Amino acid sequence: MLLSHVLQQGQFTNPETPGYVGFANLPNQVHRKSVKKGFEFTLMVVGESGLGKSTLINSLFLTDLYPERVIPGAAEKIERTVQIEASTVEIEERGVKLRLTVATAHDLFCPKWKCTIIAYIDDQFERYLHDESGLNRRHIVDNRVHCCFYFISPLGHGLKPLDVQFMKAIHNKVNVVPVIAKADTLTLRERERLKRRILDEIDEHGIKIYHLPDAESDEDEDFKEQTRILKASIPFAVVGSNQQIEAKGKKVRGRLYPWGVVEVENPEHNDFLKLRTMLITHMQDLQEVTQDLHYENFRSERLKRGGRLSSHGYGPEPEEMDKDMILQEKEAELRRMQEMITKMQAQMQIKPDGAGDGQHM
Ligand code: GDP
């Protein structure tokens, strides 16, 4: 079902943005440009199965993108391969058209996940490159992946090795936005602690996530404040739901618990609205970073290789990437150990009188 149909049916009400997604509220000069051209945007959603990706996407875009989805049973999971489900909806608001593609990768425990996901991203670059060098350049369809929501489990104590591995494998190809799933399972304190931990680990492992651009100095104060709040909320801790529930006399999208309702669109309950605002107000920037940084990287890599084809298109073979990654991780680990030794040596030298005695033995 087209999103516009859902919107017309008025299934969704929200006091801040009643009845629509809100991308037509882009800053004015962006809005004018997009009215002419229309937007093409691809969002990739990645994370372990069961973390709530489909539910969140349905909540974000108010439509069931995957009504036909079949959840594999245990037997099917044994012979599993990563599938990427790609679904496109067309949305029109105030004359602005958005062709939104959502590509979801569910099963990160499958050994083939890395090849599949990287191949998917590269294939879209490859197609664009091909079209760009062709004759019909005016009508290129842009299916490049502009943003990737990476779902992190709320149950761990931070990032799992797989999370680190995944984000590092794609951070030079796509804008990665980390998202903590099912935030309603965390107390406020646990949420803050997990956020801090994840940011530390992202830093420690040299993972490059998407950085919201600073608001320009001539931007209005509200926009500056919004940017500051959005930046401070990363990684966004979100809640999704496909249900409308009666709460305090109004119908809201939420999750009903014996002790009350968690409202998806209540900023005091979770970061859903912030994530949506981030996506909508920075759609243009996400596209520009994709074009100027990720796509340019891909193009120049490919030129360097003289157009040598890898099995999935252009760019390095996944096995080569694996070796590179292992080497880089080993080097980083060695560097960390060296730093630790240096720190310990320095501490031993500055211990107060007598305290260091005998420590060298
Ligand atoms: P996916 O496999 O990542 O696409 O996950 P689904 O969207 O299919 O959700 C898996 C299960 O988690 C379903 O039972 C959802 O109702 C539930 N779920 C989805 N979002 C949330 C959330 O924000 N909080 C909680 N507690 N459960 C959720």
Coordinates of C-alpha atoms and ligand atoms in Angstrom, one line a residue:
M1 CA 0.0 0.0 0.0
L2 CA 1.3 3.5 -0.9
L3 CA 2.1 5.6 2.1
S4 CA -0.1 8.4 0.7
H5 CA -3.0 6.0 0.9
V6 CA -2.3 5.3 4.5
L7 CA -2.1 9.0 5.2
Q8 CA -5.3 9.8 3.4
Q9 CA -7.0 7.2 5.5
G10 CA -5.8 9.2 8.5
Q11 CA -4.7 6.2 10.4
F12 CA -2.0 8.2 12.1
T13 CA -2.3 11.2 14.3
N14 CA 0.4 13.0 16.0
P15 CA 0.1 16.4 17.7
E16 CA 3.4 17.6 16.3
T17 CA 3.1 16.4 12.7
P18 CA -0.5 15.4 12.3
G19 CA -1.1 12.9 9.6
Y20 CA 2.2 13.0 7.7
V21 CA 5.8 12.0 7.8
G22 CA 7.1 15.5 7.6
F23 CA 9.8 15.6 5.0
A24 CA 7.9 18.5 3.3
N25 CA 8.9 20.5 6.4
L26 CA 12.5 20.7 5.2
P27 CA 14.2 24.1 5.5
N28 CA 12.9 26.3 2.8
Q29 CA 15.7 26.4 0.3
V30 CA 16.0 22.7 0.4
H31 CA 12.3 22.4 0.0
R32 CA 12.3 24.5 -3.1
K33 CA 15.0 22.4 -4.7
S34 CA 13.3 19.2 -3.9
V35 CA 9.9 20.3 -5.2
K36 CA 11.5 20.5 -8.6
K37 CA 13.6 17.3 -8.5
G38 CA 11.8 15.0 -6.1
F39 CA 13.8 12.9 -3.7
E40 CA 15.1 9.4 -4.1
F41 CA 16.3 8.0 -0.8
T42 CA 17.3 4.6 0.2
L43 CA 17.5 3.6 3.8
M44 CA 19.1 0.3 4.8
V45 CA 18.1 -1.3 8.1
V46 CA 20.4 -3.9 9.5
G47 CA 20.5 -5.9 12.7
E48 CA 19.9 -9.2 14.3
S49 CA 16.6 -10.8 13.6
G50 CA 13.9 -9.9 16.2
L51 CA 15.3 -6.6 17.3
G52 CA 12.3 -4.7 16.0
K53 CA 13.5 -3.4 12.6
S54 CA 10.3 -4.0 10.7
T55 CA 8.2 -2.7 13.5
L56 CA 10.2 0.5 13.7
I57 CA 10.2 1.0 9.9
N58 CA 6.4 0.6 9.9
S59 CA 6.1 3.1 12.7
L60 CA 8.4 5.6 10.9
F61 CA 6.8 5.5 7.5
L62 CA 3.3 4.6 8.7
T63 CA 2.9 1.7 6.4
D64 CA 3.5 -2.0 6.5
L65 CA 6.4 -2.4 4.1
Y66 CA 6.6 -6.1 4.5
P67 CA 3.0 -7.5 4.8
E68 CA 4.0 -10.7 3.1
R69 CA 7.0 -11.4 5.4
V70 CA 7.4 -14.9 6.6
I71 CA 9.4 -15.4 9.7
P72 CA 11.6 -18.5 9.2
G73 CA 11.1 -21.4 11.6
A74 CA 14.0 -23.1 13.4
A75 CA 14.5 -25.7 10.7
E76 CA 14.7 -23.1 8.0
K77 CA 17.2 -21.2 10.0
I78 CA 19.8 -24.0 9.9
E79 CA 20.3 -23.6 6.1
R80 CA 20.1 -19.9 6.2
T81 CA 21.4 -17.2 4.0
V82 CA 21.1 -13.4 4.5
Q83 CA 18.3 -12.0 2.5
I84 CA 17.9 -8.4 1.8
E85 CA 14.3 -7.4 1.5
A86 CA 14.0 -4.2 -0.5
S87 CA 10.7 -2.4 -0.7
T88 CA 9.8 0.9 -2.2
V89 CA 7.1 3.3 -1.4
E90 CA 6.2 6.6 -3.0
I91 CA 5.2 9.4 -0.7
E92 CA 4.0 12.9 -1.7
E93 CA 3.6 15.7 0.7
R94 CA 3.0 19.4 -0.2
G95 CA 4.1 18.7 -3.7
V96 CA 7.4 17.1 -2.7
K97 CA 7.9 13.5 -3.9
L98 CA 9.9 11.0 -2.1
R99 CA 10.7 7.6 -3.5
L100 CA 11.8 5.7 -0.5
T101 CA 13.4 2.3 -0.6
V102 CA 14.0 0.4 2.6
A103 CA 16.4 -2.5 2.4
T104 CA 16.4 -4.7 5.4
A105 CA 19.0 -7.3 6.3
H106 CA 17.9 -9.6 9.1
D107 CA 20.2 -12.4 9.8
L108 CA 23.6 -11.3 10.8
F109 CA 24.6 -14.7 12.2
C110 CA 24.7 -16.2 8.7
P111 CA 28.3 -16.5 7.6
K112 CA 27.4 -14.8 4.3
W113 CA 26.1 -11.6 5.8
K114 CA 29.1 -9.5 5.0
C115 CA 29.4 -10.5 1.3
T116 CA 25.6 -10.0 0.8
I117 CA 25.3 -6.6 2.4
I118 CA 28.5 -5.2 1.0
A119 CA 27.6 -6.5 -2.4
Y120 CA 24.2 -4.9 -2.2
I121 CA 25.7 -1.5 -1.4
D122 CA 28.4 -1.8 -4.1
D123 CA 25.9 -3.0 -6.7
Q124 CA 23.9 0.2 -6.2
F125 CA 27.0 2.3 -6.6
E126 CA 28.0 0.2 -9.6
R127 CA 24.6 0.7 -11.3
Y128 CA 24.8 4.4 -10.7
L129 CA 28.3 4.6 -12.1
H130 CA 27.1 2.7 -15.2
D131 CA 24.1 5.0 -15.7
E132 CA 26.2 8.1 -15.1
S133 CA 28.6 7.2 -17.9
G134 CA 25.7 6.3 -20.2
L135 CA 23.8 8.4 -22.6
N136 CA 20.6 8.8 -20.6
R137 CA 22.2 10.8 -17.8
R138 CA 19.1 13.0 -17.1
H139 CA 17.0 10.1 -15.9
I140 CA 19.2 8.2 -13.6
V141 CA 17.4 6.3 -10.9
D142 CA 19.4 6.7 -7.7
N143 CA 19.2 3.5 -5.7
R144 CA 22.4 4.2 -3.7
V145 CA 22.1 3.5 0.0
H146 CA 22.1 6.9 1.6
C147 CA 21.8 5.8 5.2
C148 CA 22.0 2.7 7.3
F149 CA 20.3 2.3 10.7
Y150 CA 22.3 -0.2 12.6
F151 CA 20.3 -1.9 15.3
I152 CA 22.0 -2.7 18.6
S153 CA 20.6 -5.1 21.1
P154 CA 19.5 -3.4 24.4
L155 CA 20.4 -6.6 26.3
G156 CA 24.2 -6.6 25.9
H157 CA 26.6 -4.4 27.8
G158 CA 27.6 -2.5 24.7
L159 CA 28.7 -3.6 21.2
K160 CA 29.1 -7.2 20.4
P161 CA 32.1 -8.2 18.2
L162 CA 29.7 -8.7 15.3
D163 CA 28.4 -5.2 15.7
V164 CA 32.0 -3.8 15.6
Q165 CA 32.8 -6.0 12.6
F166 CA 29.7 -5.0 10.7
M167 CA 30.0 -1.3 11.2
K168 CA 33.7 -1.3 10.3
A169 CA 32.9 -3.3 7.1
I170 CA 30.5 -0.7 5.9
H171 CA 31.5 2.6 7.4
N172 CA 33.4 3.7 4.3
K173 CA 30.5 2.9 2.1
V174 CA 27.5 4.3 3.8
N175 CA 26.3 6.8 6.5
V176 CA 25.9 4.6 9.6
V177 CA 23.4 5.7 12.3
P178 CA 23.5 3.5 15.4
V179 CA 20.2 2.7 17.0
I180 CA 19.5 1.0 20.3
A181 CA 16.5 -1.3 19.8
K182 CA 13.6 -1.9 22.2
A183 CA 14.5 1.0 24.5
D184 CA 11.5 0.2 26.6
T185 CA 13.4 -2.7 28.1
L186 CA 15.9 -0.3 29.7
T187 CA 15.6 2.0 32.7
L188 CA 16.7 5.6 32.1
R189 CA 19.9 4.9 33.9
E190 CA 20.6 1.7 32.0
R191 CA 19.8 3.6 28.8
E192 CA 22.3 6.4 29.5
R193 CA 25.0 3.9 30.6
L194 CA 24.5 1.8 27.4
K195 CA 24.6 4.9 25.2
R196 CA 27.9 6.1 26.8
R197 CA 29.4 2.7 26.5
I198 CA 28.5 2.3 22.8
L199 CA 29.9 5.8 22.0
D200 CA 33.2 4.9 23.8
E201 CA 33.4 1.6 21.9
I202 CA 32.7 3.3 18.6
D203 CA 35.5 5.7 19.4
E204 CA 37.9 3.0 20.6
H205 CA 37.4 0.8 17.5
G206 CA 37.7 3.8 15.1
I207 CA 34.2 3.2 13.8
K208 CA 33.0 6.1 11.6
I209 CA 29.4 6.9 12.2
Y210 CA 27.4 9.6 10.4
H211 CA 28.0 13.0 12.0
L212 CA 25.2 15.5 11.9
P213 CA 26.6 18.7 10.4
D214 CA 26.7 21.7 12.8
A215 CA 24.0 24.2 12.3
E216 CA 25.2 27.3 10.3
S217 CA 25.7 30.4 12.4
D218 CA 22.9 32.2 10.5
E219 CA 20.4 29.4 11.2
D220 CA 17.6 30.2 13.6
E221 CA 18.0 29.4 17.3
D222 CA 15.4 26.6 17.3
F223 CA 17.2 24.8 14.5
K224 CA 20.5 25.2 16.4
E225 CA 18.9 23.8 19.6
Q226 CA 17.4 20.9 17.6
T227 CA 20.7 20.0 16.1
R228 CA 22.3 20.1 19.6
I229 CA 19.7 17.8 21.0
L230 CA 19.9 15.4 18.1
K231 CA 23.7 15.2 18.4
A232 CA 23.4 14.5 22.1
S233 CA 20.9 11.7 21.6
I234 CA 23.1 9.5 19.5
P235 CA 22.9 6.4 19.5
F236 CA 19.1 6.9 19.3
A237 CA 17.3 4.6 21.7
V238 CA 13.9 3.8 20.1
V239 CA 10.7 2.0 20.6
G240 CA 8.4 0.8 17.8
S241 CA 4.9 -0.5 17.7
N242 CA 2.2 -1.4 15.1
Q243 CA -0.6 -0.7 17.5
Q244 CA -2.8 2.2 18.3
I245 CA -3.6 2.4 22.0
E246 CA -5.9 4.6 24.0
A247 CA -3.8 6.7 26.4
K248 CA -5.0 9.7 28.4
G249 CA -8.1 10.0 26.2
K250 CA -6.2 10.0 22.8
K251 CA -5.2 7.3 20.4
V252 CA -1.4 6.9 20.3
R253 CA 1.0 4.5 18.7
G254 CA 2.4 2.6 21.7
R255 CA 3.0 -0.6 23.6
L256 CA 0.7 -1.6 26.4
Y257 CA 2.2 -3.0 29.6
P258 CA 0.5 -4.0 32.9
W259 CA 1.9 -0.8 34.4
G260 CA 1.1 1.6 31.5
V261 CA 1.6 2.6 27.9
V262 CA 5.0 3.3 26.3
E263 CA 4.3 5.9 23.6
V264 CA 6.3 5.7 20.5
E265 CA 6.0 9.4 19.7
N266 CA 6.6 10.7 23.2
P267 CA 10.1 12.2 23.4
E268 CA 10.1 11.6 27.1
H269 CA 9.6 7.9 26.5
N270 CA 12.2 7.3 23.8
D271 CA 14.2 8.8 20.9
F272 CA 11.8 7.8 18.1
L273 CA 10.8 11.3 17.1
K274 CA 14.4 12.4 17.3
L275 CA 15.5 9.7 14.9
R276 CA 12.7 10.6 12.5
T277 CA 13.6 14.3 12.7
M278 CA 17.2 13.5 12.1
L279 CA 16.3 11.5 9.0
I280 CA 14.0 14.1 7.6
T281 CA 15.9 17.3 8.3
H282 CA 19.2 15.7 7.2
M283 CA 18.0 13.7 4.2
Q284 CA 19.7 16.2 1.9
D285 CA 23.0 16.0 3.8
L286 CA 22.9 12.2 3.9
Q287 CA 22.5 12.3 0.1
E288 CA 25.3 14.8 -0.3
V289 CA 27.7 12.8 1.9
T290 CA 26.8 9.7 0.0
Q291 CA 27.6 11.5 -3.3
D292 CA 30.7 13.4 -2.2
L293 CA 32.3 10.9 0.1
H294 CA 31.1 7.3 -0.2
Y295 CA 30.4 7.3 -3.9
E296 CA 33.6 9.2 -4.7
N297 CA 35.6 6.7 -2.7
F298 CA 34.0 3.9 -4.6
R299 CA 34.6 5.6 -8.0
S300 CA 38.2 6.4 -7.3
E301 CA 38.9 2.9 -5.9
R302 CA 37.5 1.5 -9.0
L303 CA 39.6 3.7 -11.3
K304 CA 42.7 2.7 -9.3
R305 CA 41.9 -0.9 -10.0
G306 CA 41.6 -0.1 -13.6
G307 CA 38.0 -1.4 -13.7
R308 CA 38.9 -4.9 -12.4
L309 CA 35.8 -6.7 -11.6
S310 CA 35.3 -8.5 -8.3
S311 CA 32.9 -11.4 -8.2
H312 CA 30.1 -9.1 -7.0
G313 CA 30.8 -6.0 -9.1
Y314 CA 33.7 -3.6 -8.6
G315 CA 35.7 -3.0 -5.5
P316 CA 37.7 -5.4 -3.3
E317 CA 36.7 -9.0 -2.9
P318 CA 35.2 -9.8 0.5
E319 CA 38.1 -12.2 1.4
E320 CA 40.6 -9.4 0.7
M321 CA 38.6 -7.1 3.0
D322 CA 38.6 -9.7 5.6
K323 CA 42.4 -10.0 5.6
D324 CA 42.7 -6.2 5.6
M325 CA 40.3 -6.0 8.5
I326 CA 42.1 -8.7 10.6
L327 CA 45.4 -7.0 9.9
Q328 CA 44.0 -3.6 10.9
E329 CA 42.5 -5.0 14.1
K330 CA 45.8 -6.8 15.0
E331 CA 47.7 -3.5 14.5
A332 CA 45.2 -1.6 16.6
E333 CA 45.5 -4.2 19.4
L334 CA 49.3 -4.0 19.3
R335 CA 49.1 -0.2 19.5
R336 CA 46.7 -0.5 22.4
M337 CA 49.0 -2.9 24.3
Q338 CA 52.0 -0.7 23.6
E339 CA 50.1 2.3 25.0
M340 CA 49.2 0.3 28.1
I341 CA 52.8 -0.8 28.7
T342 CA 54.0 2.8 28.2
K343 CA 51.3 4.0 30.7
M344 CA 52.2 1.3 33.2
Q345 CA 55.9 2.2 32.9
A346 CA 55.1 5.9 33.5
Q347 CA 53.0 5.1 36.5
M348 CA 55.7 3.0 38.1
Q349 CA 58.2 5.8 37.7
I350 CA 56.0 8.4 39.4
K351 CA 54.8 6.3 42.4
P352 CA 55.3 8.2 45.7
D353 CA 58.4 7.4 47.9
G354 CA 58.9 3.8 48.6
A355 CA 55.6 2.8 46.9
G356 CA 57.4 1.6 43.8
D357 CA 60.1 -0.3 45.8
G358 CA 60.4 -3.8 44.7
Q359 CA 57.9 -3.4 41.9
H360 CA 60.6 -4.1 39.3
M361 CA 61.4 -7.4 40.7
Ligands
GDP1 P1 12.9 -7.7 13.1 O1 13.1 -9.2 12.9 O2 14.1 -7.0 13.6 O3 12.2 -7.0 11.9 O4 11.9 -7.6 14.3 P2 10.2 -7.4 14.3 O5 9.9 -5.9 14.0 O6 9.6 -8.4 13.6 O7 9.9 -7.5 15.9 C1 10.2 -8.7 16.6 C2 9.4 -8.7 17.9 O8 9.8 -7.6 18.8 C3 7.9 -8.5 17.7 O9 7.2 -9.3 18.7 C4 7.7 -7.1 18.0 O10 6.3 -6.8 18.5 C5 8.7 -6.8 19.1 N1 9.1 -5.4 19.2 C6 9.3 -4.6 18.1 N2 9.7 -3.4 18.5 C7 9.7 -3.4 19.9 C8 10.1 -2.4 20.9 O11 10.4 -1.3 20.6 N3 10.0 -2.9 22.2 C9 9.7 -4.2 22.5 N4 9.7 -4.5 23.8 N5 9.4 -5.1 21.6 C10 9.4 -4.7 20.3

